[in-house]
Coordinates of C-alpha atoms in Angstrom, one line a residue:
Chain A
X1 CA 16.6 19.0 -12.8
X2 CA 15.7 22.7 -12.2
X3 CA 14.0 25.1 -14.4
X4 CA 16.2 26.6 -17.1
X5 CA 18.3 23.5 -17.5
X6 CA 17.9 23.5 -21.3
X7 CA 19.7 25.8 -23.8
X8 CA 18.0 29.1 -24.5
X9 CA 17.1 28.2 -28.1
X10 CA 15.2 25.1 -27.0
X11 CA 13.4 27.1 -24.2
X12 CA 12.5 29.8 -26.7
X13 CA 11.1 27.2 -29.1
X14 CA 9.0 25.7 -26.3
X15 CA 7.7 29.1 -25.3
X16 CA 6.8 30.0 -28.9
X17 CA 4.9 26.7 -29.4
X18 CA 3.1 27.2 -26.1
X19 CA 2.1 30.7 -27.2
X20 CA 0.9 29.5 -30.6
X21 CA -1.2 26.8 -29.0
X22 CA -2.7 29.2 -26.5
X23 CA -3.6 31.7 -29.2
X24 CA -5.3 28.9 -31.3
X25 CA -7.3 27.7 -28.3
X26 CA -8.3 31.1 -26.8
X27 CA -8.5 33.5 -29.8
X28 CA -11.9 32.2 -31.2
X29 CA -13.8 32.3 -27.9
X30 CA -12.3 35.6 -26.9
X31 CA -13.2 37.0 -30.4
X32 CA -16.7 35.7 -29.8
X33 CA -16.8 37.4 -26.5
X34 CA -15.8 40.7 -28.2
X35 CA -18.4 40.2 -30.9
X36 CA -21.1 39.8 -28.2
X37 CA -20.4 43.4 -27.0
X38 CA -21.0 44.8 -30.6
X39 CA -24.4 46.4 -30.9
X40 CA -24.4 45.9 -34.7
X41 CA -26.2 43.0 -36.4
X42 CA -23.2 41.8 -38.3
X43 CA -20.6 39.8 -36.3
X44 CA -17.5 41.8 -35.9
X45 CA -15.4 43.3 -33.1
X46 CA -16.9 46.5 -31.8
X47 CA -14.8 49.7 -31.9
X48 CA -13.8 50.8 -28.4
X49 CA -16.4 53.6 -28.2
X50 CA -19.1 51.3 -29.4
X51 CA -19.2 48.7 -26.6
X52 CA -22.7 47.8 -25.6
X53 CA -24.6 45.4 -23.5
X54 CA -27.5 45.6 -26.0
X55 CA -27.6 41.9 -26.8
X56 CA -27.2 40.9 -23.2
X57 CA -30.3 42.9 -22.4
X58 CA -32.1 41.4 -25.4
X59 CA -31.1 38.0 -24.0
X60 CA -33.5 38.5 -21.1
X61 CA -36.4 38.5 -23.5
X62 CA -35.3 35.5 -25.5
X63 CA -37.7 33.1 -23.8
X64 CA -36.9 30.2 -26.1
X65 CA -33.1 30.4 -25.6
X66 CA -33.5 30.8 -21.8
X67 CA -35.8 27.8 -21.6
X68 CA -33.3 25.7 -23.6
X69 CA -30.5 26.9 -21.2
X70 CA -32.7 25.9 -18.3
X71 CA -33.4 22.5 -19.8
X72 CA -29.7 21.9 -20.4
X73 CA -28.7 22.9 -16.9
X74 CA -31.3 20.6 -15.4
X75 CA -30.2 17.6 -17.5
X76 CA -26.5 18.4 -16.8
X77 CA -27.2 18.6 -13.1
X78 CA -29.0 15.3 -13.0
X79 CA -26.4 13.6 -15.2
X80 CA -23.5 14.9 -13.1
X81 CA -25.1 13.6 -9.9
X82 CA -25.9 10.2 -11.2
X83 CA -22.8 9.6 -13.2
X84 CA -20.5 10.7 -10.4
X85 CA -22.1 8.5 -7.8
X86 CA -22.3 5.6 -10.3
X87 CA -18.6 6.2 -11.3
X88 CA -17.5 6.0 -7.6
X89 CA -19.6 2.8 -7.1
X90 CA -18.1 1.3 -10.3
X91 CA -14.6 2.2 -9.2
X92 CA -15.2 0.7 -5.7
X93 CA -16.5 -2.5 -7.4
X94 CA -13.3 -2.5 -9.5
X95 CA -11.3 -2.4 -6.3
X96 CA -13.0 -5.5 -4.9
X97 CA -12.9 -7.5 -8.1
X98 CA -10.1 -9.9 -8.7
X99 CA -9.7 -11.6 -12.1
X100 CA -12.9 -10.0 -13.5
X101 CA -11.3 -6.5 -13.2
X102 CA -10.5 -6.0 -16.9
X103 CA -13.8 -7.3 -18.0
X104 CA -15.6 -4.9 -15.7
X105 CA -13.4 -2.0 -16.9
X106 CA -14.2 -2.7 -20.5
X107 CA -17.9 -3.1 -19.8
X108 CA -18.1 0.3 -18.1
X109 CA -15.9 2.0 -20.6
X110 CA -17.5 0.6 -23.8
X111 CA -20.2 3.3 -24.4
X112 CA -17.4 5.7 -24.9
X113 CA -16.6 4.1 -28.2
X114 CA -20.2 4.0 -29.6
X115 CA -20.7 6.9 -31.9
X116 CA -23.3 9.3 -30.6
X117 CA -25.5 9.3 -33.6
X118 CA -25.8 5.5 -33.4
X119 CA -26.2 5.4 -29.6
X120 CA -28.9 8.1 -29.9
X121 CA -30.8 6.3 -32.6
X122 CA -30.6 3.0 -30.7
X123 CA -31.9 4.5 -27.5
X124 CA -34.7 6.3 -29.3
X125 CA -35.8 3.1 -30.9
X126 CA -35.8 1.3 -27.6
X127 CA -37.6 4.1 -25.8
X128 CA -40.2 4.1 -28.6
X129 CA -40.7 0.4 -28.2
X130 CA -41.2 0.8 -24.5
X131 CA -43.6 3.6 -25.4
X132 CA -41.6 6.0 -23.3
X133 CA -42.3 9.5 -24.5
X134 CA -39.2 11.6 -25.0
X135 CA -38.6 14.2 -22.3
X136 CA -35.6 15.6 -20.4
X137 CA -35.2 12.2 -18.7
X138 CA -34.6 10.4 -21.9
X139 CA -32.0 12.9 -22.9
X140 CA -30.4 12.5 -19.4
X141 CA -30.2 8.7 -19.9
X142 CA -28.5 9.1 -23.2
X143 CA -26.0 11.6 -21.7
X144 CA -25.4 9.3 -18.7
X145 CA -24.1 6.6 -21.1
X146 CA -21.8 9.2 -22.6
X147 CA -20.5 10.8 -19.3
X148 CA -20.2 7.7 -17.1
X149 CA -17.2 6.1 -18.9
X150 CA -15.2 9.3 -18.6
X151 CA -16.2 9.9 -15.0
X152 CA -15.3 6.2 -14.2
X153 CA -11.9 6.6 -15.8
X154 CA -11.1 9.7 -13.9
X155 CA -12.2 8.3 -10.5
X156 CA -10.4 5.0 -11.2
X157 CA -7.1 6.9 -12.0
X158 CA -7.3 8.5 -8.5
X159 CA -8.0 5.1 -7.0
X160 CA -4.3 4.3 -7.4
X161 CA -3.7 6.5 -4.4
X162 CA -5.7 4.1 -2.3
X163 CA -3.2 1.3 -1.3
X164 CA -4.7 -2.0 -0.3
X165 CA -2.8 -1.8 3.0
X166 CA -4.6 1.4 4.0
X167 CA -7.9 -0.6 3.9
X168 CA -6.3 -3.5 5.8
X169 CA -5.0 -1.1 8.4
X170 CA -8.4 0.7 8.7
X171 CA -10.0 -2.7 9.2
X172 CA -7.4 -3.6 11.7
X173 CA -8.2 -0.5 13.6
X174 CA -11.9 -1.5 13.8
X175 CA -13.4 0.2 10.8
X176 CA -16.1 -1.7 8.9
X177 CA -16.6 -1.4 5.1
X178 CA -18.7 1.8 5.3
X179 CA -16.3 3.6 7.6
X180 CA -13.3 2.5 5.5
X181 CA -15.0 3.9 2.4
X182 CA -15.9 7.2 4.0
X183 CA -12.8 7.8 6.0
X184 CA -10.1 6.4 3.7
X185 CA -11.3 5.9 0.1
X186 CA -13.4 9.0 -0.5
X187 CA -10.9 11.6 0.9
X188 CA -8.1 10.0 -1.1
X189 CA -10.0 10.0 -4.4
X190 CA -11.5 13.5 -3.9
X191 CA -9.5 15.0 -6.8
X192 CA -10.9 12.3 -9.1
X193 CA -14.4 12.9 -7.9
X194 CA -14.1 16.6 -8.6
X195 CA -12.8 15.7 -12.1
X196 CA -15.7 13.3 -12.6
X197 CA -18.1 16.1 -11.7
X198 CA -16.6 18.6 -14.1
X199 CA -16.4 16.0 -16.9
X200 CA -19.9 14.8 -16.5
X201 CA -21.3 18.3 -16.4
X202 CA -19.5 19.5 -19.5
X203 CA -20.1 16.4 -21.5
X204 CA -23.8 16.6 -20.9
X205 CA -24.0 20.3 -21.3
X206 CA -22.2 20.1 -24.7
X207 CA -23.9 17.0 -26.0
X208 CA -25.6 17.2 -29.4
X209 CA -25.9 14.0 -31.3
X210 CA -27.7 11.9 -28.7
X211 CA -29.9 14.8 -27.6
X212 CA -31.1 15.3 -31.2
X213 CA -32.7 11.8 -31.1
X214 CA -33.9 11.8 -27.6
X215 CA -35.2 15.3 -27.1
X216 CA -38.9 15.9 -26.3
X217 CA -40.7 19.1 -27.0
X218 CA -38.2 21.3 -25.2
X219 CA -34.8 21.6 -27.0
X220 CA -31.5 21.6 -25.1
X221 CA -29.3 24.6 -25.5
X222 CA -26.9 23.2 -28.2
X223 CA -29.9 22.0 -30.3
X224 CA -31.6 25.4 -29.9
X225 CA -28.5 27.4 -30.7
X226 CA -27.8 25.2 -33.8
X227 CA -31.4 25.8 -35.0
X228 CA -31.0 29.5 -34.5
X229 CA -27.8 29.6 -36.4
X230 CA -29.4 27.9 -39.3
X231 CA -32.4 30.1 -39.4
X232 CA -30.3 33.3 -39.4
X233 CA -28.5 34.1 -36.2
X234 CA -29.7 36.6 -33.8
X235 CA -26.7 38.2 -32.1
X236 CA -28.3 37.2 -28.7
X237 CA -26.6 33.8 -29.1
X238 CA -23.3 35.6 -29.1
X239 CA -24.3 37.2 -25.8
X240 CA -25.3 33.8 -24.4
X241 CA -22.0 32.3 -25.5
X242 CA -20.2 35.1 -23.9
X243 CA -22.1 34.7 -20.7
X244 CA -21.3 31.0 -20.5
X245 CA -17.7 31.7 -21.3
X246 CA -17.5 34.2 -18.5
X247 CA -19.3 32.0 -16.0
X248 CA -16.9 29.0 -16.8
X249 CA -13.9 31.2 -16.4
X250 CA -15.2 32.4 -13.1
X251 CA -15.9 28.9 -11.9
X252 CA -12.4 27.6 -12.9
X253 CA -11.0 30.7 -11.1
X254 CA -12.9 29.9 -7.9
X255 CA -11.9 26.2 -8.0
X256 CA -8.2 27.1 -8.5
X257 CA -8.3 29.6 -5.7
X258 CA -9.9 27.0 -3.4
X259 CA -7.3 24.4 -4.3
X260 CA -4.5 26.9 -3.7
X261 CA -6.1 27.8 -0.4
X262 CA -6.2 24.1 0.7
X263 CA -2.6 23.5 -0.2
X264 CA -1.3 26.7 1.4
Chain B
X1 CA -4.6 -8.3 29.3
X2 CA -2.1 -10.2 27.1
X3 CA -3.6 -12.8 24.8
X4 CA -2.5 -16.4 24.5
X5 CA -3.0 -18.0 21.0
X6 CA -3.7 -21.6 20.1
X7 CA -3.5 -22.8 16.6
X8 CA -4.9 -26.3 15.9
X9 CA -4.4 -27.9 12.5
X10 CA -4.3 -24.6 10.7
X11 CA -3.6 -24.8 7.0
X12 CA -4.1 -22.5 4.1
X13 CA -4.4 -23.6 0.5
X14 CA -4.5 -21.2 -2.5
X15 CA -5.7 -23.2 -5.5
X16 CA -3.0 -25.8 -6.1
X17 CA -0.5 -24.2 -3.8
X18 CA -0.3 -25.2 -0.2
X19 CA 0.9 -22.1 1.6
X20 CA 0.6 -23.6 5.0
X21 CA 0.5 -27.3 5.8
X22 CA -1.7 -28.2 8.8
X23 CA 0.2 -27.0 11.9
X24 CA -0.3 -26.7 15.7
X25 CA 1.3 -23.8 17.5
X26 CA 0.8 -22.4 21.0
X27 CA 1.9 -18.8 21.7
X28 CA 1.9 -17.9 25.4
X29 CA 0.3 -14.8 26.8
X30 CA 2.8 -12.0 27.1
X31 CA 5.6 -13.5 25.2
X32 CA 7.6 -12.0 22.3
X33 CA 7.2 -14.7 19.7
X34 CA 8.9 -14.6 16.3
X35 CA 8.0 -16.3 13.1
X36 CA 11.3 -16.6 11.3
X37 CA 11.6 -17.9 7.7
X38 CA 12.6 -16.9 4.2
X39 CA 10.0 -15.6 1.7
X40 CA 7.5 -18.3 0.7
X41 CA 7.9 -20.1 4.0
X42 CA 4.3 -19.3 5.0
X43 CA 5.1 -16.9 7.8
X44 CA 3.1 -14.1 6.3
X45 CA 0.2 -16.3 5.6
X46 CA 0.2 -17.5 9.2
X47 CA 0.3 -14.0 10.6
X48 CA -2.6 -12.9 8.3
X49 CA -4.6 -15.8 9.7
X50 CA -3.8 -14.8 13.3
X51 CA -4.7 -11.2 12.5
X52 CA -8.0 -12.1 10.9
X53 CA -7.2 -10.9 7.4
X54 CA -7.5 -14.4 6.0
X55 CA -9.3 -17.5 7.0
X56 CA -7.5 -20.9 7.3
X57 CA -8.6 -23.6 4.9
X58 CA -8.7 -26.0 7.8
X59 CA -8.1 -25.8 11.6
X60 CA -9.0 -23.3 14.2
X61 CA -7.5 -20.2 15.9
X62 CA -8.3 -19.5 19.5
X63 CA -7.5 -16.3 21.5
X64 CA -7.3 -17.1 25.3
X65 CA -9.2 -20.3 24.6
X66 CA -12.1 -18.8 22.7
X67 CA -12.5 -19.6 19.0
X68 CA -11.9 -16.6 16.7
X69 CA -11.4 -18.4 13.5
X70 CA -14.3 -16.7 11.8
X71 CA -14.0 -13.3 13.5
X72 CA -12.9 -10.6 11.0
X73 CA -9.9 -8.4 11.8
X74 CA -11.9 -5.4 12.9
X75 CA -13.4 -7.4 15.8
X76 CA -10.3 -9.0 17.2
X77 CA -8.4 -7.6 20.1
X78 CA -5.3 -7.5 18.1
X79 CA -3.5 -4.9 16.0
X80 CA -1.0 -5.1 13.3
X81 CA 1.9 -2.9 12.2
X82 CA 2.1 -3.5 8.5
X83 CA 5.2 -4.0 6.4
X84 CA 4.6 -0.7 4.5
X85 CA 3.2 0.8 7.7
X86 CA 0.0 1.9 5.9
X87 CA -0.2 5.3 7.6
X88 CA -3.1 7.3 6.1
X89 CA -1.5 10.0 4.0
X90 CA -4.5 12.4 4.3
X91 CA -4.4 12.5 8.1
X92 CA -2.0 14.2 10.5
X93 CA 0.0 12.1 13.0
X94 CA -2.7 12.7 15.7
X95 CA -5.5 11.7 13.3
X96 CA -3.7 8.6 12.4
X97 CA -3.1 7.6 16.0
X98 CA -6.7 8.5 17.0
X99 CA -8.3 6.6 14.1
X100 CA -8.9 3.3 16.0
X101 CA -10.2 5.3 19.0
X102 CA -12.7 7.1 16.7
X103 CA -14.0 3.9 15.2
X104 CA -14.6 2.7 18.8
X105 CA -16.6 5.8 19.4
X106 CA -14.5 7.2 22.1
X107 CA -15.0 10.9 23.1
X108 CA -12.8 13.5 21.6
X109 CA -11.2 14.6 24.8
X110 CA -10.5 11.0 25.9
X111 CA -9.0 10.2 22.5
X112 CA -6.9 13.3 22.7
X113 CA -5.3 12.4 26.0
X114 CA -4.7 8.8 24.9
X115 CA -3.1 10.0 21.6
X116 CA -0.8 12.2 23.6
X117 CA 0.2 9.3 25.9
X118 CA 0.8 7.0 23.0
X119 CA 3.0 9.5 21.2
X120 CA 4.9 10.0 24.4
X121 CA 5.4 6.3 24.6
X122 CA 7.1 6.2 21.2
X123 CA 9.1 9.4 21.9
X124 CA 7.0 11.5 19.5
X125 CA 5.5 14.0 22.0
X126 CA 4.5 17.2 20.2
X127 CA 4.3 15.6 16.8
X128 CA 0.4 15.6 16.8
X129 CA -0.1 18.2 14.0
X130 CA 2.6 16.9 11.7
X131 CA 2.0 15.8 8.2
X132 CA 2.8 12.1 7.6
X133 CA 4.7 12.9 4.4
X134 CA 7.1 15.1 6.3
X135 CA 8.3 12.4 8.7
X136 CA 11.5 10.4 8.5
X137 CA 11.4 6.6 8.2
X138 CA 12.0 6.0 11.9
X139 CA 9.3 8.5 12.9
X140 CA 6.8 6.8 10.6
X141 CA 7.6 3.5 12.3
X142 CA 6.9 5.1 15.6
X143 CA 3.6 6.6 14.5
X144 CA 2.5 3.2 13.2
X145 CA 3.4 1.6 16.5
X146 CA 1.6 4.3 18.4
X147 CA -1.5 3.9 16.2
X148 CA -1.6 0.2 17.2
X149 CA -0.6 0.6 20.8
X150 CA -3.1 3.3 21.6
X151 CA -5.8 0.7 21.4
X152 CA -4.1 -1.3 24.1
X153 CA -4.3 -4.6 22.2
X154 CA -3.7 -7.9 23.9
X155 CA -1.8 -8.9 20.9
X156 CA 0.4 -6.9 18.6
X157 CA 1.4 -8.3 15.2
X158 CA 4.5 -6.9 13.5
X159 CA 4.6 -7.9 9.9
X160 CA 8.2 -7.3 8.8
X161 CA 8.0 -3.7 9.8
X162 CA 11.7 -3.2 9.7
X163 CA 12.2 -4.1 6.1
X164 CA 13.4 -1.2 4.1
X165 CA 15.1 0.7 7.0
X166 CA 18.8 1.3 6.9
X167 CA 20.9 -0.8 9.3
X168 CA 21.3 1.8 12.1
X169 CA 17.6 2.6 12.2
X170 CA 16.7 -1.1 12.0
X171 CA 18.8 -1.7 15.2
X172 CA 17.3 1.3 16.9
X173 CA 13.7 0.3 16.1
X174 CA 14.5 -3.3 17.1
X175 CA 15.5 -2.2 20.5
X176 CA 12.4 0.0 20.6
X177 CA 10.2 -3.1 20.0
X178 CA 11.9 -4.8 22.9
X179 CA 11.5 -1.8 25.2
X180 CA 7.8 -1.5 24.3
X181 CA 7.2 -5.2 24.8
X182 CA 8.6 -5.1 28.3
X183 CA 6.7 -1.9 29.1
X184 CA 3.3 -2.9 27.8
X185 CA 3.3 -6.6 28.5
X186 CA 1.1 -7.6 25.5
X187 CA 1.8 -10.6 23.4
X188 CA 4.0 -9.6 20.5
X189 CA 4.3 -11.7 17.3
X190 CA 7.0 -10.6 14.9
X191 CA 7.4 -11.9 11.4
X192 CA 10.8 -11.5 9.9
X193 CA 13.4 -13.1 7.7
X194 CA 16.2 -11.6 9.7
X195 CA 17.7 -14.0 12.2
X196 CA 19.5 -11.3 14.2
X197 CA 16.1 -9.6 14.9
X198 CA 14.6 -12.9 15.9
X199 CA 17.5 -13.9 18.1
X200 CA 17.8 -10.7 19.9
X201 CA 14.1 -10.0 20.6
X202 CA 12.3 -13.3 20.9
X203 CA 11.3 -15.2 24.1
X204 CA 10.6 -18.0 21.7
X205 CA 10.6 -18.4 18.0
X206 CA 9.4 -20.7 15.3
X207 CA 11.5 -21.5 12.3
X208 CA 9.2 -21.8 9.3
X209 CA 10.0 -23.5 6.0
X210 CA 7.8 -24.5 3.0
X211 CA 4.5 -23.9 4.9
X212 CA 5.5 -25.8 8.0
X213 CA 7.2 -25.2 11.4
X214 CA 10.6 -26.8 11.5
X215 CA 11.3 -26.0 15.2
X216 CA 9.8 -24.0 18.1
X217 CA 12.0 -22.9 20.9
X218 CA 14.0 -20.2 22.7
X219 CA 16.7 -18.6 20.7
X220 CA 19.2 -20.4 22.9
X221 CA 17.6 -23.8 22.2
X222 CA 17.5 -23.2 18.5
X223 CA 21.0 -22.0 18.4
X224 CA 22.4 -24.9 20.5
X225 CA 20.0 -27.7 19.7
X226 CA 18.8 -27.2 16.1
X227 CA 16.2 -29.7 15.3
X228 CA 17.5 -30.5 11.9
X229 CA 20.0 -29.6 9.2
X230 CA 17.7 -27.0 7.7
X231 CA 17.4 -25.1 11.0
X232 CA 21.1 -25.3 11.6
X233 CA 21.9 -23.8 8.2
X234 CA 19.1 -21.2 8.5
X235 CA 20.6 -19.7 11.7
X236 CA 24.0 -19.6 10.2
X237 CA 25.6 -22.9 11.1
X238 CA 26.8 -23.7 7.6
X239 CA 29.6 -26.2 8.5
X240 CA 27.8 -29.5 9.1
X241 CA 29.8 -32.7 9.0
X242 CA 29.2 -36.4 9.7
X243 CA 31.8 -37.4 12.3
X244 CA 33.6 -40.8 12.2
X245 CA 31.9 -41.7 15.5
X246 CA 29.8 -40.2 18.3
X247 CA 29.9 -41.9 21.7
X248 CA 28.6 -41.0 25.1
X249 CA 31.0 -40.1 27.9
X250 CA 29.0 -39.4 31.0
X251 CA 26.8 -36.4 30.3
X252 CA 29.0 -35.4 27.4
X253 CA 29.5 -36.7 23.9
X254 CA 32.8 -37.8 22.5
X255 CA 33.0 -36.8 18.8
X256 CA 35.7 -38.2 16.5
X257 CA 36.6 -36.0 13.5
X258 CA 39.5 -36.6 11.2
X259 CA 41.0 -39.0 13.7
X260 CA 40.8 -36.5 16.6
X261 CA 38.5 -36.5 19.5
X262 CA 36.4 -33.5 20.6
X263 CA 33.9 -33.0 23.4
X264 CA 30.3 -31.9 23.1
X265 CA 29.3 -31.0 26.6
X266 CA 25.9 -31.5 28.4
X267 CA 24.0 -33.7 25.9
X268 CA 20.8 -34.7 27.6
X269 CA 18.8 -36.4 24.9
X270 CA 18.4 -40.2 24.6
X271 CA 19.1 -40.5 20.9
X272 CA 22.5 -39.6 19.4
X273 CA 22.9 -37.0 16.7
X274 CA 24.1 -38.2 13.3
X275 CA 25.8 -35.0 12.4
X276 CA 27.4 -32.1 14.1
X277 CA 27.6 -28.4 13.2
X278 CA 30.8 -26.4 13.9
X279 CA 30.3 -22.8 15.1
X280 CA 32.4 -20.5 12.9
X281 CA 33.1 -18.2 15.9
X282 CA 34.6 -20.9 18.1
X283 CA 37.6 -21.8 16.0
X284 CA 41.2 -20.7 16.3
X285 CA 43.7 -21.1 13.5
X286 CA 47.4 -21.6 13.9
X287 CA 50.1 -22.5 11.4
X288 CA 51.0 -25.6 13.5
X289 CA 49.9 -27.1 16.8
X290 CA 46.7 -28.8 17.9
X291 CA 43.5 -29.3 15.9
X292 CA 42.2 -30.4 12.6
X293 CA 44.7 -30.2 9.6
X294 CA 43.0 -28.1 7.0
X295 CA 43.8 -26.1 3.9
X296 CA 42.7 -22.5 3.5
X297 CA 40.5 -22.0 0.4
X298 CA 39.5 -18.4 0.8
X299 CA 39.9 -15.5 3.2
X300 CA 37.7 -12.4 3.2
X301 CA 38.1 -9.3 5.2
X302 CA 34.9 -8.3 7.0
X303 CA 36.0 -5.4 9.1
X304 CA 36.1 -6.8 12.7
X305 CA 36.8 -10.3 11.5
X306 CA 37.9 -12.4 8.6
X307 CA 35.7 -15.0 7.0
X308 CA 37.8 -18.1 6.2
X309 CA 36.7 -21.1 4.2
X310 CA 38.7 -24.2 5.0
X311 CA 38.8 -27.6 3.3
X312 CA 39.5 -30.9 5.1
X313 CA 41.2 -34.0 3.7
X314 CA 38.0 -35.8 3.0
X315 CA 36.5 -32.9 1.1
X316 CA 34.5 -31.3 3.9
X317 CA 34.4 -27.5 4.1
X318 CA 34.4 -25.5 7.2
X319 CA 33.6 -21.8 7.8
X320 CA 35.5 -19.9 10.4
X321 CA 35.2 -16.3 11.7
X322 CA 38.6 -15.2 13.0
X323 CA 38.9 -11.8 14.8
X324 CA 41.0 -9.4 12.8
X325 CA 43.7 -9.2 15.5
X326 CA 43.8 -13.0 16.0
X327 CA 44.6 -14.0 12.4
X328 CA 48.1 -15.6 12.2
X329 CA 50.7 -14.1 10.0
X330 CA 51.1 -15.4 6.5
X331 CA 47.8 -17.1 6.1
X332 CA 46.9 -17.3 2.4
X333 CA 44.7 -19.5 0.3
X334 CA 46.4 -22.8 -0.2
X335 CA 48.2 -22.6 3.2
X336 CA 48.1 -25.5 5.6
X337 CA 46.6 -24.7 9.0
X338 CA 45.5 -26.3 12.2
X339 CA 42.0 -25.5 13.4
X340 CA 41.4 -25.9 17.1
X341 CA 37.8 -26.2 18.2
X342 CA 36.9 -24.4 21.5
X343 CA 34.4 -25.5 24.1
X344 CA 31.0 -25.2 22.6
X345 CA 32.1 -25.3 19.0
X346 CA 30.3 -28.5 18.3
X347 CA 26.5 -28.4 18.0
X348 CA 24.5 -31.6 17.6
X349 CA 22.3 -31.7 14.5
X350 CA 19.5 -34.2 15.3
X351 CA 18.0 -34.9 12.0

């Protein structure tokens, strides 16, 4: 079936729905981006002659917000690394398991279904009991439980492209386990690994409920921003939001360009 | 170079299922040996044990006299072409073929020239940079062959690699296997359920059934002296009858069927067969004349020949393949005919 097979009314309908969905998804952040360029204190779109980088400049002096950003980036980086590696290991284990596969799958996936506020509370009680003072590591541990199931699922999905016979053939051609994994499995599941990295980073960077229980003296970014909103927002948080939005868009653009380059 | 294989008391049990009953089998160095059997006969289990992908429950496997029973696949001088070929999709043709050389740590330049030679061997010169996904079925077969042969194995295992090819390609690749075997001189073991493949390629073959070996022999031996009724039926001798009497007459046997006497030439064994099979391609039909009086049950047009099913007076049925231009006029189901058996039509079925 080629494009344009359906009647024009149906195609128009699909396009209209797509457009509505895109507007709903993108309008608020784009509006926020606009607001961040308004020098006024009240959140509103700036008039065209009034665009200013005032709040972006002010951002440089917002020590607290920047420290929170720094903390969140550190935690997200550690969580991404650990959860991606653990997800690959868990998926390789899944590949080797026979009848225990489903049990293993459920075991790894389970934390996904524990509500964050309960998970956070439980962890903080346990850490307290172990007399582990809260710091960025405790937050990272909480985030790990949250990110790992998603990373695992994404990696596992891409494992379907690794046929058992590929591994048998590689063994037949003289490759031991380590070479089979590096030469055959990892290249084939690369898309899943990239997915796991993106998911882990975003899930950690966004996380609020668990962080609120496990955080030490230094707030993460979501906690800090939430606190600032409650105590009367300074427009610098619009600037920060705008900045994060722009960086994300840039990163996605780069990844897409790389993917296109690899294919072409 | 070529490896001889000795299996002693090899069996494989999966839980309550016996996939292989204890069996002995010797495969000579350099021969083209076929394991022929239907699915569930144990042939794939056996080849996995020979290749080192599975361990036998009991028994031992020896390559050239040295025990390899517990040697894993990656350390046996033996390569396999898998049923689904298992070409690595993220590698080019050259990278696939070079993979085994790389795991051995051969230098890049040496590997490159070997890959070129191997691709030449399978008529794929110049395909080095191609993507696996863009190859035809036959080309993939050749890449899989080259990937195994580039390692110059003493033993090549072919695990039903022709399944899933169309008939023309199947014949083409079958001939290719034969050519490569003659050229390389390694021991080849083919697993198949297709008797044409087995008959046309093998030096010797084993007929497998329910985890055991029914008969080992050259295609000629198996075709002309099937060890038992199962083997006879499996290789296409469907018409098996119990004659009224079988007697010796010099080196021949005199076989009495429906009151008529036929000759089975050159029978060398001491014991007499209880039954005989009748080859469907050694029968002529005529409306009257010499031969067995039979009634036609069914005639089917098969292109170059007709498949006829005939019924005898005592209820036995016979199959006959009659060339399209040799079919008598007016033959229809229900008609009486005479079936004359040519020399070689009778085959003794020993058990």
